[in-house]
mmCIF file with all atom_site columns, C-alpha atoms in Angstrom:
data_model
loop_
_atom_site.group_PDB
_atom_site.id
_atom_site.type_symbol
_atom_site.label_atom_id
_atom_site.label_alt_id
_atom_site.label_comp_id
_atom_site.label_asym_id
_atom_site.label_entity_id
_atom_site.label_seq_id
_atom_site.pdbx_PDB_ins_code
_atom_site.Cartn_x
_atom_site.Cartn_y
_atom_site.Cartn_z
_atom_site.occupancy
_atom_site.B_iso_or_equiv
_atom_site.pdbx_formal_charge
_atom_site.auth_seq_id
_atom_site.auth_comp_id
_atom_site.auth_asym_id
_atom_site.auth_atom_id
_atom_site.pdbx_PDB_model_num
ATOM 1   C CA . MET A 1 1   ? -230.322 25.458 134.989 1.00 41.00 ? 1   MET A CA 1
ATOM 2   C CA . SER A 1 2   ? -230.673 23.504 138.189 1.00 52.00 ? 2   SER A CA 1
ATOM 3   C CA . GLN A 1 3   ? -234.006 23.130 139.888 1.00 84.00 ? 3   GLN A CA 1
ATOM 4   C CA . ILE A 1 4   ? -232.781 24.092 143.393 1.00 88.00 ? 4   ILE A CA 1
ATOM 5   C CA . THR A 1 5   ? -230.000 26.522 144.304 1.00 92.00 ? 5   THR A CA 1
ATOM 6   C CA . THR A 1 6   ? -228.953 28.051 147.608 1.00 95.00 ? 6   THR A CA 1
ATOM 7   C CA . HIS A 1 7   ? -226.619 30.733 148.903 1.00 96.00 ? 7   HIS A CA 1
ATOM 8   C CA . VAL A 1 8   ? -225.509 30.904 152.545 1.00 98.00 ? 8   VAL A CA 1
ATOM 9   C CA . LEU A 1 9   ? -224.187 34.177 153.921 1.00 98.00 ? 9   LEU A CA 1
ATOM 10  C CA . ASP A 1 10  ? -222.609 34.534 157.365 1.00 98.00 ? 10  ASP A CA 1
ATOM 11  C CA . ALA A 1 11  ? -224.008 37.859 158.622 1.00 97.00 ? 11  ALA A CA 1
ATOM 12  C CA . ALA A 1 12  ? -221.702 37.857 161.662 1.00 96.00 ? 12  ALA A CA 1
ATOM 13  C CA . LEU A 1 13  ? -218.609 37.741 159.433 1.00 96.00 ? 13  LEU A CA 1
ATOM 14  C CA . GLY A 1 14  ? -220.091 39.727 156.560 1.00 97.00 ? 14  GLY A CA 1
ATOM 15  C CA . GLY A 1 15  ? -219.312 37.168 153.879 1.00 98.00 ? 15  GLY A CA 1
ATOM 16  C CA . PRO A 1 16  ? -220.114 33.788 152.366 1.00 98.00 ? 16  PRO A CA 1
ATOM 17  C CA . ALA A 1 17  ? -220.474 30.723 154.559 1.00 98.00 ? 17  ALA A CA 1
ATOM 18  C CA . ARG A 1 18  ? -218.049 28.250 152.971 1.00 97.00 ? 18  ARG A CA 1
ATOM 19  C CA . GLY A 1 19  ? -218.295 24.518 153.589 1.00 98.00 ? 19  GLY A CA 1
ATOM 20  C CA . VAL A 1 20  ? -221.882 24.285 154.847 1.00 98.00 ? 20  VAL A CA 1
ATOM 21  C CA . GLY A 1 21  ? -223.375 20.859 154.201 1.00 98.00 ? 21  GLY A CA 1
ATOM 22  C CA . VAL A 1 22  ? -226.880 20.955 152.718 1.00 98.00 ? 22  VAL A CA 1
ATOM 23  C CA . VAL A 1 23  ? -229.386 18.154 152.148 1.00 97.00 ? 23  VAL A CA 1
ATOM 24  C CA . LEU A 1 24  ? -232.498 18.428 149.972 1.00 95.00 ? 24  LEU A CA 1
ATOM 25  C CA . ALA A 1 25  ? -235.207 15.956 151.000 1.00 95.00 ? 25  ALA A CA 1
ATOM 26  C CA . THR A 1 26  ? -238.889 15.347 150.498 1.00 93.00 ? 26  THR A CA 1
ATOM 27  C CA . ALA A 1 27  ? -241.293 16.149 153.342 1.00 90.00 ? 27  ALA A CA 1
ATOM 28  C CA . ALA A 1 28  ? -241.234 12.427 154.136 1.00 93.00 ? 28  ALA A CA 1
ATOM 29  C CA . GLY A 1 29  ? -237.461 12.623 154.662 1.00 94.00 ? 29  GLY A CA 1
ATOM 30  C CA . VAL A 1 30  ? -236.310 10.908 151.473 1.00 95.00 ? 30  VAL A CA 1
ATOM 31  C CA . GLU A 1 31  ? -233.009 12.475 150.400 1.00 95.00 ? 31  GLU A CA 1
ATOM 32  C CA . VAL A 1 32  ? -233.120 13.912 146.894 1.00 93.00 ? 32  VAL A CA 1
ATOM 33  C CA . ALA A 1 33  ? -229.672 15.543 146.752 1.00 94.00 ? 33  ALA A CA 1
ATOM 34  C CA . SER A 1 34  ? -226.867 16.928 148.889 1.00 95.00 ? 34  SER A CA 1
ATOM 35  C CA . GLY A 1 35  ? -223.925 19.269 148.532 1.00 96.00 ? 35  GLY A CA 1
ATOM 36  C CA . VAL A 1 36  ? -221.538 21.649 150.270 1.00 97.00 ? 36  VAL A CA 1
ATOM 37  C CA . THR A 1 37  ? -221.365 25.398 149.788 1.00 98.00 ? 37  THR A CA 1
ATOM 38  C CA . ASP A 1 38  ? -218.428 26.624 147.719 1.00 98.00 ? 38  ASP A CA 1
ATOM 39  C CA . GLU A 1 39  ? -216.052 29.556 148.297 1.00 97.00 ? 39  GLU A CA 1
ATOM 40  C CA . ALA A 1 40  ? -218.869 31.967 147.433 1.00 98.00 ? 40  ALA A CA 1
ATOM 41  C CA . GLY A 1 41  ? -221.258 30.246 149.860 1.00 98.00 ? 41  GLY A CA 1
ATOM 42  C CA . ARG A 1 42  ? -223.299 28.823 146.981 1.00 96.00 ? 42  ARG A CA 1
ATOM 43  C CA . ILE A 1 43  ? -224.542 25.504 145.735 1.00 94.00 ? 43  ILE A CA 1
ATOM 44  C CA . ALA A 1 44  ? -225.449 26.216 142.149 1.00 85.00 ? 44  ALA A CA 1
ATOM 45  C CA . ASP A 1 45  ? -226.615 22.724 141.250 1.00 82.00 ? 45  ASP A CA 1
ATOM 46  C CA . LEU A 1 46  ? -228.577 20.987 143.991 1.00 86.00 ? 46  LEU A CA 1
ATOM 47  C CA . GLY A 1 47  ? -231.124 18.458 142.952 1.00 76.00 ? 47  GLY A CA 1
ATOM 48  C CA . PRO A 1 48  ? -232.627 17.249 139.731 1.00 78.00 ? 48  PRO A CA 1
ATOM 49  C CA . GLU A 1 49  ? -233.592 19.424 136.785 1.00 77.00 ? 49  GLU A CA 1
ATOM 50  C CA . ARG A 1 50  ? -237.247 18.826 137.616 1.00 79.00 ? 50  ARG A CA 1
ATOM 51  C CA . LEU A 1 51  ? -239.073 18.067 140.850 1.00 83.00 ? 51  LEU A CA 1
ATOM 52  C CA . ASP A 1 52  ? -242.585 16.800 141.310 1.00 86.00 ? 52  ASP A CA 1
ATOM 53  C CA . ALA A 1 53  ? -244.886 19.312 142.946 1.00 87.00 ? 53  ALA A CA 1
ATOM 54  C CA . GLY A 1 54  ? -244.869 18.891 146.703 1.00 90.00 ? 54  GLY A CA 1
ATOM 55  C CA . THR A 1 55  ? -243.218 19.878 149.940 1.00 94.00 ? 55  THR A CA 1
ATOM 56  C CA . PHE A 1 56  ? -239.435 19.744 150.347 1.00 94.00 ? 56  PHE A CA 1
ATOM 57  C CA . ARG A 1 57  ? -236.890 20.461 153.053 1.00 96.00 ? 57  ARG A CA 1
ATOM 58  C CA . LEU A 1 58  ? -233.425 21.972 152.850 1.00 96.00 ? 58  LEU A CA 1
ATOM 59  C CA . THR A 1 59  ? -231.345 21.106 155.921 1.00 98.00 ? 59  THR A CA 1
ATOM 60  C CA . PHE A 1 60  ? -228.176 23.097 156.592 1.00 98.00 ? 60  PHE A CA 1
ATOM 61  C CA . ALA A 1 61  ? -225.433 21.669 158.858 1.00 98.00 ? 61  ALA A CA 1
ATOM 62  C CA . THR A 1 62  ? -224.892 24.952 160.672 1.00 98.00 ? 62  THR A CA 1
ATOM 63  C CA . GLY A 1 63  ? -223.459 23.411 163.845 1.00 98.00 ? 63  GLY A CA 1
ATOM 64  C CA . GLU A 1 64  ? -220.610 21.802 161.911 1.00 98.00 ? 64  GLU A CA 1
ATOM 65  C CA . TYR A 1 65  ? -219.978 25.065 160.063 1.00 98.00 ? 65  TYR A CA 1
ATOM 66  C CA . PHE A 1 66  ? -219.784 27.140 163.243 1.00 98.00 ? 66  PHE A CA 1
ATOM 67  C CA . ALA A 1 67  ? -217.628 24.521 165.007 1.00 98.00 ? 67  ALA A CA 1
ATOM 68  C CA . ALA A 1 68  ? -215.196 24.638 162.066 1.00 96.00 ? 68  ALA A CA 1
ATOM 69  C CA . THR A 1 69  ? -214.964 28.418 162.461 1.00 95.00 ? 69  THR A CA 1
ATOM 70  C CA . GLY A 1 70  ? -214.441 28.180 166.237 1.00 97.00 ? 70  GLY A CA 1
ATOM 71  C CA . ARG A 1 71  ? -217.832 29.607 167.220 1.00 97.00 ? 71  ARG A CA 1
ATOM 72  C CA . ASP A 1 72  ? -220.766 28.347 169.254 1.00 97.00 ? 72  ASP A CA 1
ATOM 73  C CA . THR A 1 73  ? -224.276 28.445 167.848 1.00 97.00 ? 73  THR A CA 1
ATOM 74  C CA . PHE A 1 74  ? -227.790 28.147 169.177 1.00 97.00 ? 74  PHE A CA 1
ATOM 75  C CA . TYR A 1 75  ? -228.915 26.462 165.929 1.00 96.00 ? 75  TYR A CA 1
ATOM 76  C CA . PRO A 1 76  ? -226.927 23.290 165.182 1.00 97.00 ? 76  PRO A CA 1
ATOM 77  C CA . VAL A 1 77  ? -229.208 22.604 162.200 1.00 98.00 ? 77  VAL A CA 1
ATOM 78  C CA . VAL A 1 78  ? -231.427 24.905 160.143 1.00 98.00 ? 78  VAL A CA 1
ATOM 79  C CA . SER A 1 79  ? -234.263 23.286 158.184 1.00 97.00 ? 79  SER A CA 1
ATOM 80  C CA . ILE A 1 80  ? -236.310 25.225 155.680 1.00 97.00 ? 80  ILE A CA 1
ATOM 81  C CA . VAL A 1 81  ? -239.505 23.599 154.476 1.00 96.00 ? 81  VAL A CA 1
ATOM 82  C CA . PHE A 1 82  ? -240.960 24.951 151.244 1.00 93.00 ? 82  PHE A CA 1
ATOM 83  C CA . ALA A 1 83  ? -243.607 24.090 148.676 1.00 92.00 ? 83  ALA A CA 1
ATOM 84  C CA . VAL A 1 84  ? -242.969 23.451 144.999 1.00 88.00 ? 84  VAL A CA 1
ATOM 85  C CA . ALA A 1 85  ? -246.097 24.166 142.983 1.00 86.00 ? 85  ALA A CA 1
ATOM 86  C CA . ASP A 1 86  ? -244.531 23.956 139.525 1.00 80.00 ? 86  ASP A CA 1
ATOM 87  C CA . GLY A 1 87  ? -241.856 21.288 139.191 1.00 72.00 ? 87  GLY A CA 1
ATOM 88  C CA . GLY A 1 88  ? -240.358 23.024 136.164 1.00 77.00 ? 88  GLY A CA 1
ATOM 89  C CA . GLU A 1 89  ? -239.577 26.301 137.933 1.00 82.00 ? 89  GLU A CA 1
ATOM 90  C CA . HIS A 1 90  ? -236.209 27.261 139.394 1.00 85.00 ? 90  HIS A CA 1
ATOM 91  C CA . HIS A 1 91  ? -236.227 27.632 143.193 1.00 88.00 ? 91  HIS A CA 1
ATOM 92  C CA . HIS A 1 92  ? -233.497 29.664 144.919 1.00 92.00 ? 92  HIS A CA 1
ATOM 93  C CA . VAL A 1 93  ? -233.548 29.365 148.718 1.00 95.00 ? 93  VAL A CA 1
ATOM 94  C CA . PRO A 1 94  ? -230.941 31.610 150.378 1.00 97.00 ? 94  PRO A CA 1
ATOM 95  C CA . LEU A 1 95  ? -229.992 31.520 154.064 1.00 98.00 ? 95  LEU A CA 1
ATOM 96  C CA . LEU A 1 96  ? -228.672 34.504 156.016 1.00 98.00 ? 96  LEU A CA 1
ATOM 97  C CA . LEU A 1 97  ? -226.970 33.061 159.062 1.00 97.00 ? 97  LEU A CA 1
ATOM 98  C CA . SER A 1 98  ? -225.401 34.128 162.343 1.00 97.00 ? 98  SER A CA 1
ATOM 99  C CA . PRO A 1 99  ? -224.658 32.063 165.455 1.00 97.00 ? 99  PRO A CA 1
ATOM 100 C CA . PHE A 1 100 ? -227.921 33.089 167.140 1.00 97.00 ? 100 PHE A CA 1
ATOM 101 C CA . SER A 1 101 ? -230.317 33.906 164.306 1.00 97.00 ? 101 SER A CA 1
ATOM 102 C CA . TYR A 1 102 ? -231.161 33.146 160.693 1.00 98.00 ? 102 TYR A CA 1
ATOM 103 C CA . SER A 1 103 ? -233.538 34.284 157.962 1.00 98.00 ? 103 SER A CA 1
ATOM 104 C CA . THR A 1 104 ? -234.537 33.125 154.524 1.00 97.00 ? 104 THR A CA 1
ATOM 105 C CA . TYR A 1 105 ? -236.738 34.098 151.598 1.00 95.00 ? 105 TYR A CA 1
ATOM 106 C CA . ARG A 1 106 ? -237.578 32.890 148.118 1.00 91.00 ? 106 ARG A CA 1
ATOM 107 C CA . GLY A 1 107 ? -234.874 34.246 145.863 1.00 86.00 ? 107 GLY A CA 1
ATOM 108 C CA . ASN A 1 108 ? -234.615 34.220 142.098 1.00 81.00 ? 108 ASN A CA 1
#
């Protein structure tokens, strides 16, 4: 199982957000991995099997996604900073997105 997974849902359309670019980086900005959401709005394998404990950032290219769907957005980029306490655990970081709001939580 991958260390980091994500799922992006477009709340305004009521479905998955396909084609969203995502970058996983350290708090210092060193890129660890990147990917693009699939037809289900998921990236099931983002990053290494194990991370060192520390702070990481997932950055979602929301402006490019909304432009591709012909919509404006207030948030051209969404960055979620989170802490990894146990590098062997799985971390699922979902994003619920609309052009003018977003939310996230620690999934499983």
